[in-house]
Short mmCIF file of C-alpha atoms and ligand atoms in Angstrom, two decimals:
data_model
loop_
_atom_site.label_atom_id
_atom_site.label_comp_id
_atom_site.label_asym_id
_atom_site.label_seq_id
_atom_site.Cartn_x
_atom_site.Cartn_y
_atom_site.Cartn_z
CA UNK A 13 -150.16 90.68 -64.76
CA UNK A 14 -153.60 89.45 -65.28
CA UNK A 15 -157.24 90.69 -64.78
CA UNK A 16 -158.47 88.78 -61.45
CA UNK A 17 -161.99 89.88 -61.19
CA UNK A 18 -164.46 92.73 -61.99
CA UNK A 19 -167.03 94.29 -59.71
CA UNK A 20 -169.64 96.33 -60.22
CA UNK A 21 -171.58 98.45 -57.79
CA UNK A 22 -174.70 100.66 -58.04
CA UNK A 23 -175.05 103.06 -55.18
CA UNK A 24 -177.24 105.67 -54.28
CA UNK A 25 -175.69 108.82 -52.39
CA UNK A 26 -178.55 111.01 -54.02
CA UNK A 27 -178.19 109.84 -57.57
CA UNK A 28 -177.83 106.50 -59.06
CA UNK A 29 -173.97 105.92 -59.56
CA UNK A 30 -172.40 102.27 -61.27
CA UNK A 31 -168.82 101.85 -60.49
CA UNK A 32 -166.33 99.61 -61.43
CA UNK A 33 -163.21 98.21 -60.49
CA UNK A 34 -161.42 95.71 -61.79
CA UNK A 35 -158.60 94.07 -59.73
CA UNK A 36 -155.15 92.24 -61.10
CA UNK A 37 -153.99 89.26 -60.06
CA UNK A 38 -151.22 91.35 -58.20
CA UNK A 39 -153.41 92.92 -56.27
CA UNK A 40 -153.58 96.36 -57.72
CA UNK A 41 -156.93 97.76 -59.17
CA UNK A 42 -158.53 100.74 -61.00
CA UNK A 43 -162.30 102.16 -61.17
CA UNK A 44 -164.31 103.54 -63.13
CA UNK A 45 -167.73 105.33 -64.18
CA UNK A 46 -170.52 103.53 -66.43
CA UNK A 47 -173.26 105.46 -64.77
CA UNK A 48 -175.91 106.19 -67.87
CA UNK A 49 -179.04 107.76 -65.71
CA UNK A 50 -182.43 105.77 -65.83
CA UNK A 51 -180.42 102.92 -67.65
CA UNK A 52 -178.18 102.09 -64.84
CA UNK A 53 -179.06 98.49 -64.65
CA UNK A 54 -179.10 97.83 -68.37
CA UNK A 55 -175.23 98.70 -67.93
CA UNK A 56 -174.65 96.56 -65.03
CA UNK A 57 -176.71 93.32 -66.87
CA UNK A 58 -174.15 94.29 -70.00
CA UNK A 59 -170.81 95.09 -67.85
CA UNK A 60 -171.47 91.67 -65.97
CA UNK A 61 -172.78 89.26 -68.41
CA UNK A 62 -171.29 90.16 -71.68
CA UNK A 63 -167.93 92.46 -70.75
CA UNK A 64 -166.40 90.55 -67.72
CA UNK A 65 -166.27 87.03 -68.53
CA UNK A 66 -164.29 88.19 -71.76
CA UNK A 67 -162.02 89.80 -69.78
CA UNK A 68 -160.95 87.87 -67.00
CA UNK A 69 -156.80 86.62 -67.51
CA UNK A 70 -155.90 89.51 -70.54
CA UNK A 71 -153.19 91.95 -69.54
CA UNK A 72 -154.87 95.13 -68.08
CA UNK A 73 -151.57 96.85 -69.25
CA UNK A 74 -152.78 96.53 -73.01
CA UNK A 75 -155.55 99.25 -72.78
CA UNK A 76 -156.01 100.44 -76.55
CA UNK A 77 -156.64 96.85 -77.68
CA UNK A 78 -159.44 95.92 -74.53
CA UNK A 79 -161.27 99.39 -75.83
CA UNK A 80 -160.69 98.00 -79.66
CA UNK A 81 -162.02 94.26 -78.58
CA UNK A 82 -164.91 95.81 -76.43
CA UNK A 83 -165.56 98.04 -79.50
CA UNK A 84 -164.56 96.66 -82.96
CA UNK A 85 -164.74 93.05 -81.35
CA UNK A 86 -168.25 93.11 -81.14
CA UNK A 87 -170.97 93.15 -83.88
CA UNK A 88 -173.27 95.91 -82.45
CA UNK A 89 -171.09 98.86 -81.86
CA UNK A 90 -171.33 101.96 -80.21
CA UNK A 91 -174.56 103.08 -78.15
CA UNK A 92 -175.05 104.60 -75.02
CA UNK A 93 -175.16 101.11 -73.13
CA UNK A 94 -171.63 100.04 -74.68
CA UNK A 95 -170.26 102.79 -74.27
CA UNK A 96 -170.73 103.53 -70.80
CA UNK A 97 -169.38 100.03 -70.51
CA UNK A 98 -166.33 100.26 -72.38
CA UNK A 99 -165.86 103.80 -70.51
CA UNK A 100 -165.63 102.55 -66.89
CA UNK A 101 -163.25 99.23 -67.86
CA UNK A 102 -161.25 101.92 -70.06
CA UNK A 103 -161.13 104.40 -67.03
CA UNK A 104 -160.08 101.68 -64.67
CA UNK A 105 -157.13 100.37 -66.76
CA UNK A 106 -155.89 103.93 -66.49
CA UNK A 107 -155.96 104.03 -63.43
CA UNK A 108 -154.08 100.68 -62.50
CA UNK A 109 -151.67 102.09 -65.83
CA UNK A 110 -151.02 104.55 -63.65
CA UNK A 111 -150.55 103.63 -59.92
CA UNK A 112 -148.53 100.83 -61.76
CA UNK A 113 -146.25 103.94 -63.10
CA UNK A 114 -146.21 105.57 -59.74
CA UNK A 115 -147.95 108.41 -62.08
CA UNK A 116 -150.81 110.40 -62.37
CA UNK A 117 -153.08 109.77 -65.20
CA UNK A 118 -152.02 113.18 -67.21
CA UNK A 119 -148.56 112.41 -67.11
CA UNK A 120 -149.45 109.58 -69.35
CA UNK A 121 -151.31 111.74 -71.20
CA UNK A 122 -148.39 113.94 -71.98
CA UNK A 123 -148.02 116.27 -68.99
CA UNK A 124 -149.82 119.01 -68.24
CA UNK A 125 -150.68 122.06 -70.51
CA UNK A 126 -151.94 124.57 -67.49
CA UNK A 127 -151.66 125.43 -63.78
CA UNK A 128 -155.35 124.17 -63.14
CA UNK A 129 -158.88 123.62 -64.80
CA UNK A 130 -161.16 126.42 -65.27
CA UNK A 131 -164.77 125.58 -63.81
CA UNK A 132 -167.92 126.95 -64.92
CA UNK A 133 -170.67 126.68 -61.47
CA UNK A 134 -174.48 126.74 -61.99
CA UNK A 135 -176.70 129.70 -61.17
CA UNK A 136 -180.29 128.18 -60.81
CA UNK A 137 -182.85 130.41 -60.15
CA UNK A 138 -186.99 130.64 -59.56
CA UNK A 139 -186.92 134.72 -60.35
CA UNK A 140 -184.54 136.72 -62.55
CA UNK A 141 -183.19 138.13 -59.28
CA UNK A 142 -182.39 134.85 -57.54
CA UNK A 143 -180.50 133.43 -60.54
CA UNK A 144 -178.65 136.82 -60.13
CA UNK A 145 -178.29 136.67 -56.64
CA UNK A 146 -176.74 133.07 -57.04
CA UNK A 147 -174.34 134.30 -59.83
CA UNK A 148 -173.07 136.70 -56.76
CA UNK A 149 -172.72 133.85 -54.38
CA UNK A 150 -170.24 132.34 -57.31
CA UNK A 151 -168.35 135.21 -58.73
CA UNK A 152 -167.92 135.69 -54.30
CA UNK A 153 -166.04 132.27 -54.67
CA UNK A 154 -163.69 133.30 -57.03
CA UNK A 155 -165.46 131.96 -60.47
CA UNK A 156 -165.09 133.44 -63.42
CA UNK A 157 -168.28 132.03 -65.64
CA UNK A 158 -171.46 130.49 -64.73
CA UNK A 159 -174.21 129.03 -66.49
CA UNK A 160 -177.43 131.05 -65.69
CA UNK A 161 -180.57 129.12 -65.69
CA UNK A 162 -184.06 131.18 -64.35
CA UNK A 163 -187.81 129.40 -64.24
CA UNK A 164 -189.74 130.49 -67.10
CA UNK A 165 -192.54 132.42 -65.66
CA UNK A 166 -195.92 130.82 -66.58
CA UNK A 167 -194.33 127.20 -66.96
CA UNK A 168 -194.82 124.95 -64.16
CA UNK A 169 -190.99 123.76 -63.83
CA UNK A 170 -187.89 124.71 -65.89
CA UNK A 171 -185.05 122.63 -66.69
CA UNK A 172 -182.14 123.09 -63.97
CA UNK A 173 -184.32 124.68 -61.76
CA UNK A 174 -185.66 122.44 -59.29
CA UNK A 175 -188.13 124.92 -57.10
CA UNK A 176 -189.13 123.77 -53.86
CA UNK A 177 -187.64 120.12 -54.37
CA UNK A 178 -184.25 119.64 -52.34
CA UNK A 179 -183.23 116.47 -54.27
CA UNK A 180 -183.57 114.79 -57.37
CA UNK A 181 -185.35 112.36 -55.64
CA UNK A 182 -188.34 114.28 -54.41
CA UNK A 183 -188.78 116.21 -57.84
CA UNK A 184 -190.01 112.43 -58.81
CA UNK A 185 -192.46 112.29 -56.08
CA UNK A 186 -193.28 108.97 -54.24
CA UNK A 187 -193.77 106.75 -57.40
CA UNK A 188 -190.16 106.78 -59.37
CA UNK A 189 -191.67 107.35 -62.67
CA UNK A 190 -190.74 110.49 -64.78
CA UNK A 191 -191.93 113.16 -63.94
CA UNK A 192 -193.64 115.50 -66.53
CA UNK A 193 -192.66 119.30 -67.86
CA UNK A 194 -193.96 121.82 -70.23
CA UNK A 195 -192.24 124.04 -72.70
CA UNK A 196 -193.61 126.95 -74.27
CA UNK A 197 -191.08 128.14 -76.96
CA UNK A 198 -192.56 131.69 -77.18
CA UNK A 199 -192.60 132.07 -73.17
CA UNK A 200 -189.11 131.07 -73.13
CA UNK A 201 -188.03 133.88 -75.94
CA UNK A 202 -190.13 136.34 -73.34
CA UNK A 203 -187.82 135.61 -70.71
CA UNK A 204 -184.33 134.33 -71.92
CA UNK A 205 -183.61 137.64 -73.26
CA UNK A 206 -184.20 139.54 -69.81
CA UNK A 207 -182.04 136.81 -67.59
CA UNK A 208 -178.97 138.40 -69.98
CA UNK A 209 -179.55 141.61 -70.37
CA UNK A 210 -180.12 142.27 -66.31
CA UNK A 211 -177.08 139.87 -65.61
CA UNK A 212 -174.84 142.20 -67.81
CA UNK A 213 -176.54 145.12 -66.88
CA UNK A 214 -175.28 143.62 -62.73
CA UNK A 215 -172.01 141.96 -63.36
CA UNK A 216 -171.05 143.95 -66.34
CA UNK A 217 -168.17 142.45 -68.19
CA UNK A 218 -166.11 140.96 -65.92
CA UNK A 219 -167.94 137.24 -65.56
CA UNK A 220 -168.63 134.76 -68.53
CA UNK A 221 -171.68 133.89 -68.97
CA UNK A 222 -173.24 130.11 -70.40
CA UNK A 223 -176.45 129.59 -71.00
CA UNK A 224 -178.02 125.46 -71.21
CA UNK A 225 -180.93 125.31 -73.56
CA UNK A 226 -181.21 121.46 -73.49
CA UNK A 227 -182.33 121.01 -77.09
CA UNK A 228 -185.84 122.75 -76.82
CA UNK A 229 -185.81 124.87 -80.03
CA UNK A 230 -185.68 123.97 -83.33
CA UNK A 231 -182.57 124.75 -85.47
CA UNK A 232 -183.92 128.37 -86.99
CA UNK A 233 -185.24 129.26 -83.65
CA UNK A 234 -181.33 128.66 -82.60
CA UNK A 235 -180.20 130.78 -84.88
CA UNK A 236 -182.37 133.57 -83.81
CA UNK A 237 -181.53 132.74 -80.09
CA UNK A 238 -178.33 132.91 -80.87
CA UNK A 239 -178.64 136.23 -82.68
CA UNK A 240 -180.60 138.28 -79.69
CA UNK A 241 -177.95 136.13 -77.08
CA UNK A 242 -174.88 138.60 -79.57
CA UNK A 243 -175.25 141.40 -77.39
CA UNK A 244 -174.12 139.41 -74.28
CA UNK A 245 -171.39 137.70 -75.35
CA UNK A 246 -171.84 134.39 -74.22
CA UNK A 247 -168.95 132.42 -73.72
CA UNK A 248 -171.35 129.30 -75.24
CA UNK A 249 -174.75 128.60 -75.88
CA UNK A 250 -175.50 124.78 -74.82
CA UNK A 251 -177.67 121.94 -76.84
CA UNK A 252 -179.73 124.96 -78.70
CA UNK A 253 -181.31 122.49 -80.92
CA UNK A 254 -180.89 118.36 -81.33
CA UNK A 255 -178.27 117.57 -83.76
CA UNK A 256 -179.06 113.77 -84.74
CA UNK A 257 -178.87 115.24 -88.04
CA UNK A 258 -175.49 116.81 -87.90
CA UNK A 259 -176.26 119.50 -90.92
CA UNK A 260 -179.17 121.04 -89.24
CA UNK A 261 -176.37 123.21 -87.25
CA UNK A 262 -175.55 124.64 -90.77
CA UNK A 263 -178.84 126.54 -90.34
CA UNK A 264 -177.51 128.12 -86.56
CA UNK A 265 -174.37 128.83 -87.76
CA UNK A 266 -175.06 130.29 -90.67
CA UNK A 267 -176.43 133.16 -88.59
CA UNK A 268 -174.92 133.72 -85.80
CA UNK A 269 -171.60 134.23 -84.18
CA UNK A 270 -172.72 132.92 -80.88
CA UNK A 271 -170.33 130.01 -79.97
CA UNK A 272 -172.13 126.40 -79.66
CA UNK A 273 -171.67 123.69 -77.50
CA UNK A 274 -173.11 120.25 -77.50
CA UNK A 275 -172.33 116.81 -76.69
CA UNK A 276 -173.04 115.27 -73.73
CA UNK A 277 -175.47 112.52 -74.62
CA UNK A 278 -172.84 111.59 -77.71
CA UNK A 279 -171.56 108.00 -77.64
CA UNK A 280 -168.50 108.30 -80.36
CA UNK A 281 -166.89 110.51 -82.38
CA UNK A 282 -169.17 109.60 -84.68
CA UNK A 283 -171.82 111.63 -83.35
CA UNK A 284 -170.05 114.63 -83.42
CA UNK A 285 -167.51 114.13 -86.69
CA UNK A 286 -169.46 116.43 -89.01
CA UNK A 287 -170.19 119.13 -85.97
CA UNK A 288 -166.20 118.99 -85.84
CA UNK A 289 -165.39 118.84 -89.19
CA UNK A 290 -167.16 121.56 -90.58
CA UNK A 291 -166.53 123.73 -87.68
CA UNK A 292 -170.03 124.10 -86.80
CA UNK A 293 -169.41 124.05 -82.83
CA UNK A 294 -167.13 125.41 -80.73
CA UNK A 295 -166.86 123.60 -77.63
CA UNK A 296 -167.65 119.34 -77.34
CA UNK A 297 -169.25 118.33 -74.62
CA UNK A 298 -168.39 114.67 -74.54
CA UNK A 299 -168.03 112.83 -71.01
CA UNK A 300 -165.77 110.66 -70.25
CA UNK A 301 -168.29 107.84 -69.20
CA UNK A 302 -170.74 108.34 -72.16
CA UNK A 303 -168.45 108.16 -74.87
CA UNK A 304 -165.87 105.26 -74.40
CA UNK A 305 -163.49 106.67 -71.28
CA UNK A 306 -160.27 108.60 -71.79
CA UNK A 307 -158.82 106.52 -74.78
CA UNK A 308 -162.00 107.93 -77.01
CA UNK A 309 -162.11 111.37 -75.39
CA UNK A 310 -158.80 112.03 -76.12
CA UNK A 311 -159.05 110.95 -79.89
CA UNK A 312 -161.81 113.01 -79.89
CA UNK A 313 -159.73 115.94 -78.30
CA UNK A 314 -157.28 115.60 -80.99
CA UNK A 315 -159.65 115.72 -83.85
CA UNK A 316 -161.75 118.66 -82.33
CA UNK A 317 -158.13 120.67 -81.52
CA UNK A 318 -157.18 120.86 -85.67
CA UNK A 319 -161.05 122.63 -86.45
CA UNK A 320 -160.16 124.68 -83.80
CA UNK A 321 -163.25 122.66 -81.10
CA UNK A 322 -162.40 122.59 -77.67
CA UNK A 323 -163.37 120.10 -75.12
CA UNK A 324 -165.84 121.15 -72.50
CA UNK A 325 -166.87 118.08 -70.46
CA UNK A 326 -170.16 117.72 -69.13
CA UNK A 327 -170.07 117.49 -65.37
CA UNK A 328 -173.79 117.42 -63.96
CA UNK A 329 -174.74 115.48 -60.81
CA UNK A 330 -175.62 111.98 -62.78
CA UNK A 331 -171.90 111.65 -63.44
CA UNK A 332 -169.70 110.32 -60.85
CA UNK A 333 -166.76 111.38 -58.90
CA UNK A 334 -164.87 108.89 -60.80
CA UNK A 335 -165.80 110.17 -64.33
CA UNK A 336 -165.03 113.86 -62.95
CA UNK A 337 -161.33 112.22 -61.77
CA UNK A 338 -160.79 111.32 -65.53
CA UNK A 339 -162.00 114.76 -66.69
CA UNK A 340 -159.35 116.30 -64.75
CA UNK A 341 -156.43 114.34 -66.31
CA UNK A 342 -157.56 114.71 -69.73
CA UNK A 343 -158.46 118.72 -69.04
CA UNK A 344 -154.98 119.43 -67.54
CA UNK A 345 -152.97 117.86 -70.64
CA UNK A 346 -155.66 118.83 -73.62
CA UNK A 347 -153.82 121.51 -75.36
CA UNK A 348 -157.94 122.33 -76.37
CA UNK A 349 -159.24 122.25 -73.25
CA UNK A 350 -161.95 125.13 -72.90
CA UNK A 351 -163.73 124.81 -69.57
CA UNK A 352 -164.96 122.13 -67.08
CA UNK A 353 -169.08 122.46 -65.69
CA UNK A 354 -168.81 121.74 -62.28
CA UNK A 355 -171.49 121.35 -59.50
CA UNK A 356 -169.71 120.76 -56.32
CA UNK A 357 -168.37 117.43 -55.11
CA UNK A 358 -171.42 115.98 -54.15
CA UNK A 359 -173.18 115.69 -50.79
CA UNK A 360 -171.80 113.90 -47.62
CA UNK A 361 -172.92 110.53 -48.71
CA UNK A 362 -171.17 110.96 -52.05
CA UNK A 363 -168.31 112.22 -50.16
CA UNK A 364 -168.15 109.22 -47.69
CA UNK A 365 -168.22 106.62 -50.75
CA UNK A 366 -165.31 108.67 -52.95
CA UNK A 367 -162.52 110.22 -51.43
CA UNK A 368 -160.26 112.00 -53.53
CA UNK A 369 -158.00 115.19 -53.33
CA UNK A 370 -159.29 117.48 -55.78
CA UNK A 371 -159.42 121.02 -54.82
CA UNK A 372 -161.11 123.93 -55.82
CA UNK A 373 -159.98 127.66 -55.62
CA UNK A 374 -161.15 130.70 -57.00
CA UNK A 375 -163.25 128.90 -60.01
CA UNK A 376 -160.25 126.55 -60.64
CA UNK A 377 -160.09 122.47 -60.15
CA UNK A 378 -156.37 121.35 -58.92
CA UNK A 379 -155.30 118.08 -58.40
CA UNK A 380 -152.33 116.08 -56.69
CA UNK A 381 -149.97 113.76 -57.83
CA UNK A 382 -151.79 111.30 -57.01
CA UNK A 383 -150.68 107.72 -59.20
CA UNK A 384 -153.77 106.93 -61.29
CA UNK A 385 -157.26 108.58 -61.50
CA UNK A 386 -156.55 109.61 -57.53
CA UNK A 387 -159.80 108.51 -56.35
CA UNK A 388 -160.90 105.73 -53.92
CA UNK A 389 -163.77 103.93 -53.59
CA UNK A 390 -165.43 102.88 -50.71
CA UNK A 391 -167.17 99.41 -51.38
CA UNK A 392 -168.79 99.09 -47.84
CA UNK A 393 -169.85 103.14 -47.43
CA UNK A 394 -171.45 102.51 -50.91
CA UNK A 395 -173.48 99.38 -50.17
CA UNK A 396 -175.08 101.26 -47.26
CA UNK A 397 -176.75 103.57 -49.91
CA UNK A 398 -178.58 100.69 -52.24
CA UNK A 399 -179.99 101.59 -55.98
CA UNK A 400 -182.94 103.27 -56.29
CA UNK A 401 -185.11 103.37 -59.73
CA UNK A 402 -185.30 106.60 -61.24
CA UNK A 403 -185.71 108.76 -64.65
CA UNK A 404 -185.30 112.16 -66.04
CA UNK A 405 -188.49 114.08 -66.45
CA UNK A 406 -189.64 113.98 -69.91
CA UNK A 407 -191.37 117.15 -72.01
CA UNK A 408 -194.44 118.22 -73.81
CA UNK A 409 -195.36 121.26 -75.08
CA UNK A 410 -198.76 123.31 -73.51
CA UNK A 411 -200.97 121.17 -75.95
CA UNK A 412 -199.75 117.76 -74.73
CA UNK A 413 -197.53 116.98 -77.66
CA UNK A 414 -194.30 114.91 -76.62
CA UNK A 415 -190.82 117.46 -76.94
CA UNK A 416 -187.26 117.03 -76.22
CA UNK A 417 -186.44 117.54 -72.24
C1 GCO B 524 -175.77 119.77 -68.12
C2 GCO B 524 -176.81 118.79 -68.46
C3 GCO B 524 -177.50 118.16 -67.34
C4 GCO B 524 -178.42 117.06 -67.82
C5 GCO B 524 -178.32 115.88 -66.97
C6 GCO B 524 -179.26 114.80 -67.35
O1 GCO B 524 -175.44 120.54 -68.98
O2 GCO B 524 -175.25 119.73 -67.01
O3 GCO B 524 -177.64 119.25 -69.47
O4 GCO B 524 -178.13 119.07 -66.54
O5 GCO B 524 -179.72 117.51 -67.83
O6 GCO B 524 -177.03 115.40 -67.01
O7 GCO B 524 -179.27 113.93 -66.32
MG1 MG B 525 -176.42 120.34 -70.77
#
């Protein structure tokens, strides 16, 4: 069997997605998810000119040595670019590996390790009392942890909390350039510490809680975050501080024993082999179509599970269906999975262009048996919702000085 042809597809059900699918001479074909948000065409002009001509005619059956050639075969290694790259082929060679097998993804894994995959949902809030009121509607559904996010009175927007804007779109405004945010360190302390204490004070023990701080403090604030956050028992505390340099998390850990996560804009292990090592996180964030597909997660899995690290996979709305497919198999055999961040399946568009038979039941992700990733993609739904440019909003602090968003 032979690779035939590779296409790649931006769409736009809401968010920018890039999918992939590569199709065999025999007529069988996989997909996958290279979507890297704000950066989605630098992926496609990669994918397309440098990745497919390479691999049109090798054996899609040889998976490990594709991801070493796309990888170790090439000069400049690693970055987010490549690696979203080598991520979506990777996922897609599964996924023909599999319906190939007549098996689902996991149970070339190894099997499965548990029933289903715990979710954590999203509580996004403009007041205290609407985050609160949103962790209700949740723990109502049957989950048992959410990530609590509340606008920071006296800032004009918060991370994760969009305000008035219904989409991701409009919080851009007419003109797709980024859009701008402030961050006041001290008025977030003011406010962080309330959000917890009322949500335990309302839902007492009985839900986990997460909190996201999207890299806004510095390492010693962290640790003192993490200190007041004791009380609450957080199941983790999210991207506290930036860890480029890997020993800064010395500093957090040093003081606290609230567990850390982090990981989701890593490329390789590489990024987080000291974090790991050293057993200064507790949960990996890593996704699937950011760090080099299911081969590299699940090395990554196996390294994290002897420190004791589990894997947490990122889930927000900029990843697709696709990547959230491969999450599942890899979540249901990790012996060190922890917990999957989940935000719904998507809206109707999203729906129309991936169909899939994931389910979700009382905070917990089940899938079928499925052979492959068991997900579809619809090419001609998907061209009927075309690219559209977009970024992230970047961050300065009150005084105009440039911060991490
Ligand atoms: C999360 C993430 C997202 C990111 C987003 C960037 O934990 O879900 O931090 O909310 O901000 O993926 O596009
Ligand atoms: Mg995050």
């Amino acid at each position: 069997m032979k690779i035939k042809e590779i296409k790649v597809t931006v769409c736009s059900p809401g968010r920018n997605f890039v999918t992939v699918k590569v199709i065999t001479d025999e007529g069988t074909y996989g997909i996958g998810d290279a979507t890297l948000n704000g950066r989605e065409m630098a992926v496609v002009t990669y994918l397309e000119e440098h990745v497919v001509p390479c691999l049109i005619g090798r054996d899609p059956s040889e998976i490990e040595d594709i991801w070493q050639y796309l990888y170790k075969g090439v000069y400049w290694r690693k970055g987010p670019i490549t690696m979203a790259s080598i991520a979506a082929i990777d996922m897609a060679l599964w996924d023909i590996k599999g319906k190939i097998a007549g098996l689902p993804v996991y149970q070339l894994l190894g099997g499965k390790s548990r029933r289903g995959v715990t979710l954590y949902a999203h509580a996004n809030g403009e007041s205290i009392n609407d985050t609160l009121d949103k962790v209700q509607e949740h723990v109502d559904q049957g989950f048992k942890a959410v990530r609590l996010q509340s606008a920071i009175p006296g800032l004009k927007v918060t991370y994760g909390v969009l305000g008035d804007k219904k989409d991701y779109f409009e919080l851009q405004g007419n003109r797709p350039l980024p859009p701008e945010d402030e961050w006041s360190t001290q008025k977030y302390f003011n406010s962080i510490v309330d959000l917890m204490r009322q949500a335990r004070a309302r839902f007492g023990n009985e839900v986990e809680f997460l909190h996201d701080v999207h890299s806004r403090l510095t390492p010693i604030e962290s640790a003192r975050l993490g200190k007041l956050m004791e009380e609450f028992s957080l199941l983790f505390l999210e991207d506290a501080s930036i860890a480029e340099n890997q020993d800064s998390y010395k500093v957090i850990r040093q003081h606290t024993t609230t567990p850390l996560a982090i990981g989701e804009t890593y490329n390789t292990i590489w990024d987080c082999k000291d974090l790991i090592q050293n057993q200064l996180i507790d949960y990996i964030r890593v996704a699937a179509t950011h760090a080099g597909g299911i081969t590299a997660l699940r090395r990554i899995a196996d390294f994290a599970s002897i420190y004791n690290v589990k894997i947490a996979p990122h889930g927000a709305p900029d990843l697709s269906p696709v990547c959230f497919a491969a999450h599942m198999h890899l979540n249901i055999w990790a012996p060190n999975f922890g917990i999957q961040e989940f935000v719904g399946f998507g809206n109707d568009k999203s729906k129309e262009i991936f169909k899939h038979n994931f389910t979700v039941e009382n905070g917990m992700a089940y899938m079928s048996e499925a052979p492959g990733l068991g997900i579809e993609f619809d090419e001609e739904a998907a061209l009927k919702y075309p690219y559209k440019r977009s970024y992230l909003p970047v961050s300065r602090l009150e005084d105009g000085t440039l911060w991490n968003w």
